[in-house]
Every structure is written in C-alpha cells, then in structure tokens.
XYZ file of C-alpha atoms in Angstrom:
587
model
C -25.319 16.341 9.724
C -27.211 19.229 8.663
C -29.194 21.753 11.019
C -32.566 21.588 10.582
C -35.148 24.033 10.977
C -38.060 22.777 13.571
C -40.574 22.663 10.737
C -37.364 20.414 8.215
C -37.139 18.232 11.542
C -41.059 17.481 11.274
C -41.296 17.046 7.577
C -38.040 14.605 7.674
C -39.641 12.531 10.250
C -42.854 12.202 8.199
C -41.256 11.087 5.462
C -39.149 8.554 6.577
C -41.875 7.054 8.246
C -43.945 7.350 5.002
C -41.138 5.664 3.062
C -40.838 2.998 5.084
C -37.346 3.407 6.057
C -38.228 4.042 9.715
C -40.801 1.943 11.762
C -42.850 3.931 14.167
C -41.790 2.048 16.973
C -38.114 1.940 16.565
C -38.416 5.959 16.039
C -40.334 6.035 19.706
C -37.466 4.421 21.091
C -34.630 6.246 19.102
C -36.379 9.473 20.388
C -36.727 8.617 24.021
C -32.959 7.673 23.825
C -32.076 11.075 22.015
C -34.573 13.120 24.875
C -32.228 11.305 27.527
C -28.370 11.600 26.263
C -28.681 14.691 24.725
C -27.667 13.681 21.409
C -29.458 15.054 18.065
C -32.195 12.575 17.045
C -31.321 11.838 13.523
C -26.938 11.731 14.251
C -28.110 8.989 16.818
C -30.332 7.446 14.032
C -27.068 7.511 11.668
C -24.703 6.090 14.130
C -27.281 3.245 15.149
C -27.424 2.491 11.358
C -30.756 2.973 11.812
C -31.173 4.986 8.472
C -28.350 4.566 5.678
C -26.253 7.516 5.683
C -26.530 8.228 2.418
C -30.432 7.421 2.274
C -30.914 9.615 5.196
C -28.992 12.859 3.868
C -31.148 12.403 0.426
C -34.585 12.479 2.584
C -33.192 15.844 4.286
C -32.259 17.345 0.485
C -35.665 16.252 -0.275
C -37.705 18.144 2.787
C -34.925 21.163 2.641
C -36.019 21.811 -1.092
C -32.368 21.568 -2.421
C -30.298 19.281 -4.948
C -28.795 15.705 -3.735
C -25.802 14.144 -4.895
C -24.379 10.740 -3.962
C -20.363 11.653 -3.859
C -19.521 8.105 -2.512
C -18.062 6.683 -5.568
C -16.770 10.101 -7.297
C -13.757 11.539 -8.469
C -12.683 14.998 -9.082
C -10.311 16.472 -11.284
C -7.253 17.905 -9.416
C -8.008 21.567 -11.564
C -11.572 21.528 -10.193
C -10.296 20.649 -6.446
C -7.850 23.781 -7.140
C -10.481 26.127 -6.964
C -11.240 25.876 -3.476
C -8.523 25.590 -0.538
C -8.274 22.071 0.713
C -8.305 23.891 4.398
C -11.301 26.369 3.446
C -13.140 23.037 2.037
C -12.299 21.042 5.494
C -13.520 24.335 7.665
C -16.825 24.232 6.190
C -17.308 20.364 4.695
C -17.678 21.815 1.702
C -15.997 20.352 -1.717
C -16.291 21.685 -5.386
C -17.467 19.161 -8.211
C -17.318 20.865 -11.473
C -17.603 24.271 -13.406
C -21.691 24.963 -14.921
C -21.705 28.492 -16.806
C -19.401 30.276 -14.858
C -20.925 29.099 -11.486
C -19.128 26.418 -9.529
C -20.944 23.420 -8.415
C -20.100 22.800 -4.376
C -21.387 19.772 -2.629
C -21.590 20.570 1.465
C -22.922 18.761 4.496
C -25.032 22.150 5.369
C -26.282 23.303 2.232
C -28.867 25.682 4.000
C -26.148 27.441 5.981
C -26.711 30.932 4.362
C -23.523 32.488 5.938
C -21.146 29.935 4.750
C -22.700 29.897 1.546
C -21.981 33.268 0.973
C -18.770 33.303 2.476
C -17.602 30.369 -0.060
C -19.195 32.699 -2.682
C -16.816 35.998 -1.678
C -13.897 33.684 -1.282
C -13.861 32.271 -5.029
C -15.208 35.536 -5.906
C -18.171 33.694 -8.518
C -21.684 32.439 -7.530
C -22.393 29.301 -6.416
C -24.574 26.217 -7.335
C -24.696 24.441 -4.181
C -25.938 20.709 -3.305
C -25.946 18.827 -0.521
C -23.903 15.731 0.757
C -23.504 13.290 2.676
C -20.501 13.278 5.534
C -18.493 10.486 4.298
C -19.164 11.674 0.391
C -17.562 14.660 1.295
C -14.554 13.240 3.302
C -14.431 10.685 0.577
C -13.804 14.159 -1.970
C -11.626 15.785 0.509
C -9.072 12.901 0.918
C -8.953 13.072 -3.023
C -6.884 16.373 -2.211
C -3.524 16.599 -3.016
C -0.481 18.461 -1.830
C 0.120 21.892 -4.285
C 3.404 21.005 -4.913
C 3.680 24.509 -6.898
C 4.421 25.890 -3.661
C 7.738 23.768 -3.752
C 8.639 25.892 -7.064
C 8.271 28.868 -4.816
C 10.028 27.535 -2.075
C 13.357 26.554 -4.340
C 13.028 30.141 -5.544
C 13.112 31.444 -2.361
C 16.116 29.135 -1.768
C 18.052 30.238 -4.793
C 17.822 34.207 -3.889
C 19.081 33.656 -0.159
C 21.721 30.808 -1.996
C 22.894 34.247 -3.822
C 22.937 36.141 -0.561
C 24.715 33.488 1.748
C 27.481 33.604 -1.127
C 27.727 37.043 -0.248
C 28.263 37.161 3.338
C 29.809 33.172 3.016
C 27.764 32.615 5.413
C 25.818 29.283 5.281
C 22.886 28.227 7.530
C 19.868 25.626 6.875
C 17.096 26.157 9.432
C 14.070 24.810 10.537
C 11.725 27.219 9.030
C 13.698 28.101 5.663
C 12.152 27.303 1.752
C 14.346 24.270 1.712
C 12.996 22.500 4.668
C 9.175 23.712 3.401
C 10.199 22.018 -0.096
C 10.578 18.981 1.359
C 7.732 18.781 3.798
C 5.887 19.407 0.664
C 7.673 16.750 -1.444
C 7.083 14.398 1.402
C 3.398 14.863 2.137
C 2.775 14.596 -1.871
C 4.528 11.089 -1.414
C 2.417 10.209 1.579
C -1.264 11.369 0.244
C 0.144 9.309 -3.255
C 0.596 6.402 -1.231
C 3.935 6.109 -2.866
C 6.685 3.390 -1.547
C 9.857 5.832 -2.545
C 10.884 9.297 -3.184
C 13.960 9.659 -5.842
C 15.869 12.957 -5.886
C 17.927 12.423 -8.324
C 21.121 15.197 -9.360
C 21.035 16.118 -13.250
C 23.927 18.225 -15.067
C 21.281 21.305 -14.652
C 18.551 20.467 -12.855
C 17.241 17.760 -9.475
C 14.685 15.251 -10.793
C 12.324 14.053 -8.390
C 10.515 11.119 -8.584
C 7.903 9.023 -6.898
C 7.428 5.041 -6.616
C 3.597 4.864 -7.223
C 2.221 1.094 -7.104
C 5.492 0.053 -8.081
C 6.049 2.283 -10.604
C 8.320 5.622 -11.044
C 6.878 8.612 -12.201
C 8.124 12.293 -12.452
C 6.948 14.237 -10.586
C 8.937 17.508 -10.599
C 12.334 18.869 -11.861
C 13.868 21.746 -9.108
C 16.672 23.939 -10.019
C 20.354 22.558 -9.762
C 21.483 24.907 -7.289
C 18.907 24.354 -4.434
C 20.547 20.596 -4.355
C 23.565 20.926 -1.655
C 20.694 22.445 0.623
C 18.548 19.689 -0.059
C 20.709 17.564 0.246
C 22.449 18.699 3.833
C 18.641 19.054 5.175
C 18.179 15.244 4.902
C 21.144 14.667 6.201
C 20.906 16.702 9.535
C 17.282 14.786 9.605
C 19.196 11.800 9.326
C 21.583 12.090 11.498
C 24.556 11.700 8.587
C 27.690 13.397 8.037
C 26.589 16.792 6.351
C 30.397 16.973 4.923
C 30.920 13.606 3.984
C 30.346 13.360 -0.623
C 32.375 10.614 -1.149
C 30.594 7.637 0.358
C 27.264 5.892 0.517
C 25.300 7.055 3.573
C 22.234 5.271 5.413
C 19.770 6.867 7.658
C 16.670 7.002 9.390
C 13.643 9.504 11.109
C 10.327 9.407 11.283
C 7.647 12.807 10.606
C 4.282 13.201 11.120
C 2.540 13.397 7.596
C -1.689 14.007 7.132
C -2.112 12.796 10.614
C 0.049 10.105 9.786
C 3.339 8.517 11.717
C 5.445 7.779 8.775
C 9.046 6.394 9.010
C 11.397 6.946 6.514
C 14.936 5.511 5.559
C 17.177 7.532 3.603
C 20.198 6.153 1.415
C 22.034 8.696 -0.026
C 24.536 7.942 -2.660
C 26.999 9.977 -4.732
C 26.776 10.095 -8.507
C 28.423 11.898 -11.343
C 26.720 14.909 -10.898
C 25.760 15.479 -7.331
C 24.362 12.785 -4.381
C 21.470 10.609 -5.413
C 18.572 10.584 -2.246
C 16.556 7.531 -2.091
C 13.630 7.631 0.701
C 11.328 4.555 1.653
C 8.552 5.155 3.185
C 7.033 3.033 5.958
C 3.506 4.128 6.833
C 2.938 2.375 10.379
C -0.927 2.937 9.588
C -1.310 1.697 6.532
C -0.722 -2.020 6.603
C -2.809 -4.598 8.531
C -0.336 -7.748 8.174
C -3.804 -9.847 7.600
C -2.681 -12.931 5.472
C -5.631 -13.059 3.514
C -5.595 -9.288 2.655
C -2.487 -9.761 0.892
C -4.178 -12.068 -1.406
C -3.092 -15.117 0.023
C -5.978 -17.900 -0.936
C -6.945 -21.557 -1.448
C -4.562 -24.436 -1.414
C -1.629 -21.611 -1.290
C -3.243 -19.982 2.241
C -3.394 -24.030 4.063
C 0.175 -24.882 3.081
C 1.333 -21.905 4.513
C -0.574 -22.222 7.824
C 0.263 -25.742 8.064
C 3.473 -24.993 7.565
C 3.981 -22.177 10.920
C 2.110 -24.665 12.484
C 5.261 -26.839 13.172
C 7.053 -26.662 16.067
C 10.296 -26.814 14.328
C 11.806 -26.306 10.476
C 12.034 -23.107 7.729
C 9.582 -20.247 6.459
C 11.263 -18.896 3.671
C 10.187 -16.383 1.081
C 11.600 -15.165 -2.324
C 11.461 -12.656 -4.710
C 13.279 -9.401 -5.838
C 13.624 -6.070 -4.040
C 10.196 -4.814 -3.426
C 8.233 -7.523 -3.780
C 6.651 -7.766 0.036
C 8.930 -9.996 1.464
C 9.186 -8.316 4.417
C 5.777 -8.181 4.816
C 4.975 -11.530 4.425
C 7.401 -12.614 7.420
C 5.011 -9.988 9.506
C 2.106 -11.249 8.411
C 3.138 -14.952 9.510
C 4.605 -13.570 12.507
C 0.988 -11.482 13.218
C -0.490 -15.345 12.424
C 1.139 -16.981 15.008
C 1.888 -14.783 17.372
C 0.484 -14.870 21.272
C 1.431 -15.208 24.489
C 3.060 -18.454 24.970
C 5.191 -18.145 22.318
C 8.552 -15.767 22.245
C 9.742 -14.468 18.981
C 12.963 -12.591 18.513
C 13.755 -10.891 15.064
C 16.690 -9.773 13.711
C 16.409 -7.303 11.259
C 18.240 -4.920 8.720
C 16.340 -2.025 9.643
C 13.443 -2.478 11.846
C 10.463 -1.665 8.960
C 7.274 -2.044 11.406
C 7.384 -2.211 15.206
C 5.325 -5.087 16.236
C 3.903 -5.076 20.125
C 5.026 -8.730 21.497
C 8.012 -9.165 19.606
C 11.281 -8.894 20.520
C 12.896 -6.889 17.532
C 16.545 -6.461 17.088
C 18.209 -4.059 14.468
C 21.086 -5.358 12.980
C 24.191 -2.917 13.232
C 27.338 -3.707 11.267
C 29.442 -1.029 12.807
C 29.435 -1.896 15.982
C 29.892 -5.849 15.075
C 26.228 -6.901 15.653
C 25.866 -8.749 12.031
C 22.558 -11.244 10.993
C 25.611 -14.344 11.734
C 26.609 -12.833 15.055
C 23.070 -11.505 16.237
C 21.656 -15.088 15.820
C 24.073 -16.513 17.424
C 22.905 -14.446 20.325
C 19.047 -15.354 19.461
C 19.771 -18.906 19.973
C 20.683 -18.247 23.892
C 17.447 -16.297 24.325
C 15.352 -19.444 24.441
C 13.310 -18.186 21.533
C 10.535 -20.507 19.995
C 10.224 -18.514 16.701
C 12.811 -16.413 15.143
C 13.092 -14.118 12.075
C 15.976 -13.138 10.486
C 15.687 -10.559 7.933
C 17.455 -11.561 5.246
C 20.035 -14.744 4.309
C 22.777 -12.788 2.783
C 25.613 -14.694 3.062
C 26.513 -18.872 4.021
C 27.674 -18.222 7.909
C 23.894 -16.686 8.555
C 22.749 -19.603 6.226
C 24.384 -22.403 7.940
C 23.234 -21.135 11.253
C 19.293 -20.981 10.184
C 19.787 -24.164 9.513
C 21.179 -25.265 12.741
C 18.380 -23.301 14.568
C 15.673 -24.716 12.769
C 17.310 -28.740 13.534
C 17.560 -27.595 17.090
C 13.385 -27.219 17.719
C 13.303 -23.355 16.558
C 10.659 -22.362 13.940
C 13.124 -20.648 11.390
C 11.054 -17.188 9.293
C 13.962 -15.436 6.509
C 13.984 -14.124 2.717
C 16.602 -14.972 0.192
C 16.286 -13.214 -3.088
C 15.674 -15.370 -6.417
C 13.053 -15.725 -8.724
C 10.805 -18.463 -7.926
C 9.854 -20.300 -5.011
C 11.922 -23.458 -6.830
C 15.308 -21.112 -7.059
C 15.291 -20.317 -3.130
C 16.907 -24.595 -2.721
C 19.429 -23.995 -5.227
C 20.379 -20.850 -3.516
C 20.787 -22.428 -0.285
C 23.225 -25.323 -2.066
C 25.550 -21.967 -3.346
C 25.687 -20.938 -0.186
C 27.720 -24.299 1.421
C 24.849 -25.975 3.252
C 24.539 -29.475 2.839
C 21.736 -30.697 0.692
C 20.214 -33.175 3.212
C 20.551 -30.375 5.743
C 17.956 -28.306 3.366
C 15.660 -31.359 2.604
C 15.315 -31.674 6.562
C 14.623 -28.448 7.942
C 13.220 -26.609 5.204
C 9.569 -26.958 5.352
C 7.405 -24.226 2.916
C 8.558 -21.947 0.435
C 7.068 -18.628 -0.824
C 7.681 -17.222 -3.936
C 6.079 -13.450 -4.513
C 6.005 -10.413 -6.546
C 3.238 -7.527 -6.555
C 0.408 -6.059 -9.403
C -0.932 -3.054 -9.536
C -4.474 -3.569 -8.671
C -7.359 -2.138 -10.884
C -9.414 0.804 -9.939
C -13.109 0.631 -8.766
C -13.977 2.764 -11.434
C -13.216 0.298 -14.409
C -14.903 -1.072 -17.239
C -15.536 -5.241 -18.837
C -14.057 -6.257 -22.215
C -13.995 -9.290 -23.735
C -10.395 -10.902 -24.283
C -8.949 -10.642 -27.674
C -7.572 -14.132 -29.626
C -4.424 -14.058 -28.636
C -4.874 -13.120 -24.533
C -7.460 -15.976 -24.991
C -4.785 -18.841 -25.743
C -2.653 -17.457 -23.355
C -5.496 -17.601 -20.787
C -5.907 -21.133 -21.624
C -2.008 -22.122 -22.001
C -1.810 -21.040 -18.595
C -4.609 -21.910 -16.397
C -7.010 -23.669 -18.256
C -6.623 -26.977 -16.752
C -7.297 -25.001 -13.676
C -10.422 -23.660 -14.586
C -13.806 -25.383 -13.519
C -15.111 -28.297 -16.570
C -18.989 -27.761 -15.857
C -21.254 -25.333 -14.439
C -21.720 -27.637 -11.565
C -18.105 -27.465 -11.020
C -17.588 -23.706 -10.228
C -18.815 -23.660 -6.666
C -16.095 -26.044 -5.716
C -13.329 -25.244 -7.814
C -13.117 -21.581 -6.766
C -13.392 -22.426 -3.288
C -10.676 -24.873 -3.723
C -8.343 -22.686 -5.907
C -9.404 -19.598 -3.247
C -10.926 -17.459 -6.349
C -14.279 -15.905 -6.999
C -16.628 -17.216 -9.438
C -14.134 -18.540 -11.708
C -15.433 -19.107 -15.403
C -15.279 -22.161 -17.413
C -12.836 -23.671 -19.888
C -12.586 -23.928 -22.824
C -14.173 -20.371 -24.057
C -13.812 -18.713 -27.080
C -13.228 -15.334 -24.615
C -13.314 -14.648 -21.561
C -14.551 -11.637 -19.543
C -11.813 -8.701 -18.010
C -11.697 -5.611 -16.435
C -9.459 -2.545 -17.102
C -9.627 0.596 -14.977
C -10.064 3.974 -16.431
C -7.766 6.823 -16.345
C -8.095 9.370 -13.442
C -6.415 11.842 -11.395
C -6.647 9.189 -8.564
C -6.104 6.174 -10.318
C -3.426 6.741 -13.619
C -3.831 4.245 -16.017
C -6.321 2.971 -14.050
C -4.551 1.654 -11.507
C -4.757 1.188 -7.367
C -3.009 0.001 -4.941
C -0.935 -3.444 -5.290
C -1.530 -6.982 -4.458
C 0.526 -9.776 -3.907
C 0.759 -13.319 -6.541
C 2.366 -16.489 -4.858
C 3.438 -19.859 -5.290
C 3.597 -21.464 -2.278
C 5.825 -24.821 -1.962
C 5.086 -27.730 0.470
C 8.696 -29.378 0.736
C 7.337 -32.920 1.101
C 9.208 -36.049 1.350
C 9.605 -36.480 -2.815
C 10.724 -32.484 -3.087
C 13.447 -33.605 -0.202
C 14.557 -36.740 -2.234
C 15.514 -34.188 -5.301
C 16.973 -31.434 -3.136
C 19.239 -34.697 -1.788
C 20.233 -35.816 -5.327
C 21.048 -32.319 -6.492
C 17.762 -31.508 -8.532
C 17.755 -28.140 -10.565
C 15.166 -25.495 -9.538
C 13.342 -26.393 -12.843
C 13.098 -30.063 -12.245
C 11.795 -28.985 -8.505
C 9.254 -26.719 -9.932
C 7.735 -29.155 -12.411
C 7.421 -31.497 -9.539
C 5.812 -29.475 -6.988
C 3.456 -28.016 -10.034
C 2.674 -31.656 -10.749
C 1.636 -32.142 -7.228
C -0.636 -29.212 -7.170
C 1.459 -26.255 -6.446
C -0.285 -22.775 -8.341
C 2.967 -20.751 -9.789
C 2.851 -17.033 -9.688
C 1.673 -16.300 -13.278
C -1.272 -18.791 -12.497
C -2.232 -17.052 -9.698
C -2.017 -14.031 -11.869
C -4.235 -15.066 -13.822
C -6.469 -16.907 -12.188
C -6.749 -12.779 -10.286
C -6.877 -11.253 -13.225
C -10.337 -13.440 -14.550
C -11.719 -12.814 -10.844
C -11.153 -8.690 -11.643
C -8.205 -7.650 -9.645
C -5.524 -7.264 -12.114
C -5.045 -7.383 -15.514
C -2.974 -9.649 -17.784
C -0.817 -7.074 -18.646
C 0.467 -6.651 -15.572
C 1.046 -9.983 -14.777
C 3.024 -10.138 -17.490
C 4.689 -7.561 -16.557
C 6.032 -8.948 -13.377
C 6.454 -12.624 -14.047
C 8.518 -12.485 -17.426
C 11.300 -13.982 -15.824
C 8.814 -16.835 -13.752
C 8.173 -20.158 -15.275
C-alpha cells in the first residue's frame, strides 16, 4: 500500500465515501479498530475486503494526481521485463510495462516515492513514466519473471577455460561454487518458474541439447558446448548420489533443492548414448499439486462411479494410460478422498513421488530384494484396509492384487494400456484367471492429459469439417432443447453445454505469449471411467475383447476419453486439436 500524505489520507477518505464504496458507519468502526491495533487504516480496509484491492489503489491514483493501471490480467514481454532486474523490481515493487519514446513505462505500488523513483531512473540510466499499481498486479508481473538463462552461456564459458586449465595441471575438481554447478541451478530454476515436468540434457556429436517438458510438450531450450558435458554430467551425479565413474550402465537417482521458495524433488535417470550420457530429470513440485478430484477435471457421471467405487470395503481401483498421463496422481487423489483416521493405508511405490501425512509409504528397492511382489506380500501382514501399489508390472504382483482385494483389502494400482477397456485384457496376459478379474475388479480409469487454453484467448466459430466431427462424437450427448441444458450439463458434469444439431459451434483458442506459447496453460486430465457391473463381469468371464467391453460399457453410459475431450473443449478448456492429439490411438 502506498504512503500517503495527511492531506492524500483525507481526500481518499472523502472520496470513497462519496463513491459509495465505503458506508460512513462501517468506516467509524474500521477506524476505531485501526486507532486500537495499530494497523494503517486503509491496509486494514484491504485485508477486511472492505474496499476491492484493485478499486481501492485506483481511488488513491485518483487523489495522488497520478496514472492507474489495472495489471491483474497482463502480460509482459520477456525483452521489456529485461530492462529492469527481477531483484531491483522485487526491492522496490516496481515492474516495467513497455517502451513510450525512449522513456520506460514502470508500474509501482508507491508511485509518489520520489527517492525510488529516481533511483529506478539512474539505474536504467533513461527517464521514467511511472504509474501506479496495485500489490497483487504487481506480484502478478513479477512472477511473470523468468530465469536469464544467458548467464548459463557464461557459466559454460567459464567452465570451458578452467576445463583447459585442469588439463594442464590434470588436476580435476567439481565444487560447490564452480560455473558448472551455477549452470545448473540456473537450468533448474528456468524448469521450475516454466512449470515444466522434465529437463532433457541430451549429448550431441558437438554440442549438449537441453530441453524442457512444458505442458507435455518438449521444447529447446538451449544448446551448451560439448566439452562442459563430463562436468555436467559428474555434478548430477555427486547430487545423486551415483557412481561418478560408472559410463557404461543406466543409473537412477534422487535429491531434492530448494527452487523460487519452492521444495522441489527431482529424480534423475541417466543413460549412456552414442555420444555421451543422456540426463533425464522429473520434477516433483511438493507445492504445486492439491490431489482435489474435481480439480483434475474429474466430473458428472465419471466423478460418482469413481466415489462409489472407493467406497467399497473390498475389490480394485485401477487406472490406465501411457507414461505421463497422471496416473500417479490419480491414485493420490483417491487416496486424499478417502483417507482419515480409521482407516490404514500402506503404499508401495517405485519411487515415492509425493509424501502424503497419514500414509504409510514404502519405496520399492530392487537391490536389496524389496520388489512390488515381495513388498506386498509384506503389506498383507500389516493389517492394512487400503493399499496402493504403484504399478502392476509383471503377473506375480498381479496375481497377488488380486488375492488382496478377495481377502477384504481395497486394492489402488496402474497398468499401462490405452483405454480403460484394454486394462481387463491386460490382466488375462498376465495369468490371472478371468473370473478372478470379473470378481474383484470393481472401476476402471482410463486417462491422458491436454494442454489447457490460456485466459487470454479468443471465440471462433468451428469450421465444416470440426463441426461433423463435433457431432460424430458427442452429439447424442449434447442437450435436444433449450429446456434441456440445465440438466444435461449437470448430469454430464459440463458447463453450459450447447445444443445439437448446429450448423457451428462456438470455441476458444488462446493467443500466443511469452507466458502462454501457442496459447497454451497448464494441463488437464480427460477420463473414461468404467463401472465393472455384473454384464461387464459376464464378458470378462467368456473372454470378451477390450473392444467388445468398451462398446458395452459406452452403451451403458460410460463417456470415453475423446468425449470428454470434447465435451471440454465446447465448455472452453481445451481445444479439439489437442484432443486429437492425445486420443488418436482411443476409440
């Protein structure tokens, strides 16, 4: 909050009581509380929600005589941002917005300090057109900051030149403080303010390519000289906890750094290729994930067969999709669901991804014997009620899921196939007896992930073709009438869903940014979600394909993944493209 002058203070209060946004006697009161805590009058007003924050730093522009601008909803271009220090623009709340005849526009909480003003204006060396802000507009600019990762160019340089003098002395040393391990942190908090899911360094003939995993998508990022690489390489591995000297084998590793005020775990697999060792990191942010069901786009019929199915006392949770498609996370989220006090869960788990208060989490280690087979066997004597088990990799753990889940255990594991329908199939390949599935098995989840649109985006109007496909694929889900649409979007879990049978329907598309390429944001999650009722278990017994079980359970009301898709896409979260994208090889 700005300081104000006593004569701004007067003025201010005038006017918001003039405006109507303040009543008289709520200010009395507001006053007599700020005369007795101590606490400035209108940062009491703000926290009470008294006055809109926004509302209330426009009315102190207005009375302080200088220019307002609403930052809430803007982006800035990364070469703009450049121009001012992302820790000079924290010290003084002050961010810059754009470049007006040689002056640059800065937005700052306190646009009447005089001092800082001037200090900004030395430090860029050009004059200044300043406005004022409101506190969250400007940490809504400053999180828009990203890590310089020019300074990694410097810091490979540096490597190279004391590369040349170690050869000299053959003397070799990697320390805390050297370019190397600043090239990295730098690499690493790029990853972690990009929200990406992986970091790729990847060895070239002549150079080290890294990439980023950005919504689900890799993008270059950078390309480092080829001989920084053995450094770089040796420094994860002493983070890791890996055998520095060992290039001949597949190495897996963990540690976790602190990142932007962030705890972020990371797993390393480092592999060798033809020319070098390929680095793979995953990143875990422990803050960034709320394991709320209905967050992950979970929704109508698909969200009550799901809880009705960890409702049981007894039976299998099982989810499906590729690498990367949330699996994991959906086994947290149903864990988070269910989870209290008079219930003990035990996981087993190939690593530990999220750390979970009230659950008793087990990391599965192969070298010393304790395997997803042997470790449940172990479970079962710790009179669990639910239990998770990463991943069904093989027919021993398979077999002995099932016998947990006959012997009053609710059973939560992943198998990898492509549809919901594929996961009974699977089970069959891996030895277990067919009535044995139709039994115990009781909901299946089949999942991948979109790239969500931005917020800033823009309506069009769906061409011929994406037309027909909209109706091939949902339009017998879509609401008949006007009078239908209240009741099939609450059924089907969807907002406002439009009516069939149009000659187009309305879509959005986000627009290109620094902070949203291709106008993209985040991900989302599209299910099917099977109820294995008693006519699903009479196919599974008489050796059904996965296709005949899907066009049953779609019969009986199941939504398939490109439905859902679609039915997101017409309610503005995705687009059809993307769904596309990631259900080509659904039904």
């Amino acid at each position: 909050m700005a300081l104000l002058t006593e004569d701004t203070h007067t003025k201010l209060l005038a006017l918001l009581i003039n405006e109507g946004l303040v009543a008289p006697e709520v200010l009395e009161g507001v006053q007599a509380e700020a005369a007795k805590t101590g606490k400035p009058l209108f940062s009491l007003m703000s926290e009470k929600n008294i006055v809109d924050d926004e509302l209330l730093t426009h009315a102190i522009a207005q009375v302080s005589g200088v220019p307002y601008v609403n930052l809430s909803n803007t982006i800035i271009d990364q070469n703009i941002l450049g121009l001012l220090p992302e820790d000079v623009a924290e010290r003084f709340m002050a961010v810059p917005l754009a470049e007006v005849q040689n002056r640059l526009a800065v937005a700052m909480i306190d646009a009447n300090n005089v001092q800082a003003v001037d200090y900004l204006a030395n430090r860029i060396q050009r004059p200044l057109k300043v406005f004022m802000a409101s506190e969250s507009g400007v940490r809504h600019v400053l999180d828009q900051y990203k890590t310089d990762l020019s300074s990694v160019d410097q810091a490979a340089q540096a490597s190279q030149d004391e590369a040349r003098a170690e050869e000299a002395s053959e003397v070799k040393t990697i320390v805390q403080d050297s370019p190397i391990s600043q090239a990295l942190s730098k690499i690493l908090e790029y990853a972690v303010k990009s929200h990406a899911s992986d970091v790729h360094v990847e060895p070239l003939e002549n150079a080290l390519k890294i990439r980023c995993r950005i919504d689900g998508v890799l993008r270059e990022i950078m390309q480092l000289p080829k001989s920084i690489e053995p450094a770089l390489v040796s420094r994860v591995k002493i983070l890791s906890n890996l055998k520095i000297d060992e290039h001949r084998i597949p190495q897996d590793g963990q540690f976790t750094v602190k990142i932007a005020d962030k705890e972020v775990d990371l797993r390393i697999a480092i592999s060798p290729v033809v020319w070098g060792e390929q680095i793979v990191i995953r990143l875990l942010d422990k803050s960034g994930n709320s394991f709320d069901i209905e967050d992950m786009g979970y929704a109508g019929r698909a969200l009550r067969v799901i809880r009705r199915g960890v409702k049981r006392p007894n039976g299998m949770v099982l989810t499906s999709g590729p690498t990367g498609s949330g699996k994991s996370t959906s086994l947290y989220a149903l864990i988070k669901e269910i989870k209290n006090d008079t219930v003990n869960i035990v996981t087993l788990e190939d690593p530990v991804e999220y750390k979970m208060n009230g659950v008793n989490q087990i990391q599965v280690n192969n070298e010393v014997g304790l395997t997803f087979a042997s470790g449940l066997r172990s479970i079962l004597r710790q009179d669990p009620d639910v239990v998770m088990v990463g991943e069904i990799r093989d027919a021993e753990t398979a077999n002995l899921a099932v016998q947990a889940a006959l012997t009053g255990h609710l059973v939560f594991s992943t198998l990898h196939t492509n549809s919901a329908a594929g996961v009974l199939p699977r089970l069959l390949d891996m030895k277990v007896e067919p009535f044995l599935i139709a039994s115990t098995v009781n909901t299946i989840i089949g999942q991948r992930l979109v790239r969500r649109v931005a917020e800033r985006r823009e309506t069009y109007q769906s061409t011929p073709i994406e037309t027909q496909n909209i109706l091939a694929t949902v339009g017998h889900l879509l609401p008949k009438t006007k009078e239908d649409v209240a009741r099939v979007s609450a059924d089907l879990g969807y907002k406002d869903l439009p009516l069939a049978g149009q000659k187009a329907y309305t879509l959005v598309r986000g627009i290109d940014t620094p902070q949203s390429p291709r106008g993209y944001s985040g991900r989302a999650g599209l299910y099917e979600v099977m109820d294995v009722n008693s006519d699903i278990q009479k196919m599974i017994v008489n050796h059904a394909t996965s296709s005949e079980i899907q066009r049953l359970a779609v019969s009986q009301g199941m939504i398939t993944m490109r439905q859902d898709g679609y039915l997101k896409a017409l309610s503005g979260l995705t687009t059809l493209e993307e769904v596309n994208r990631v259900t080509s090889d659904t039904a």
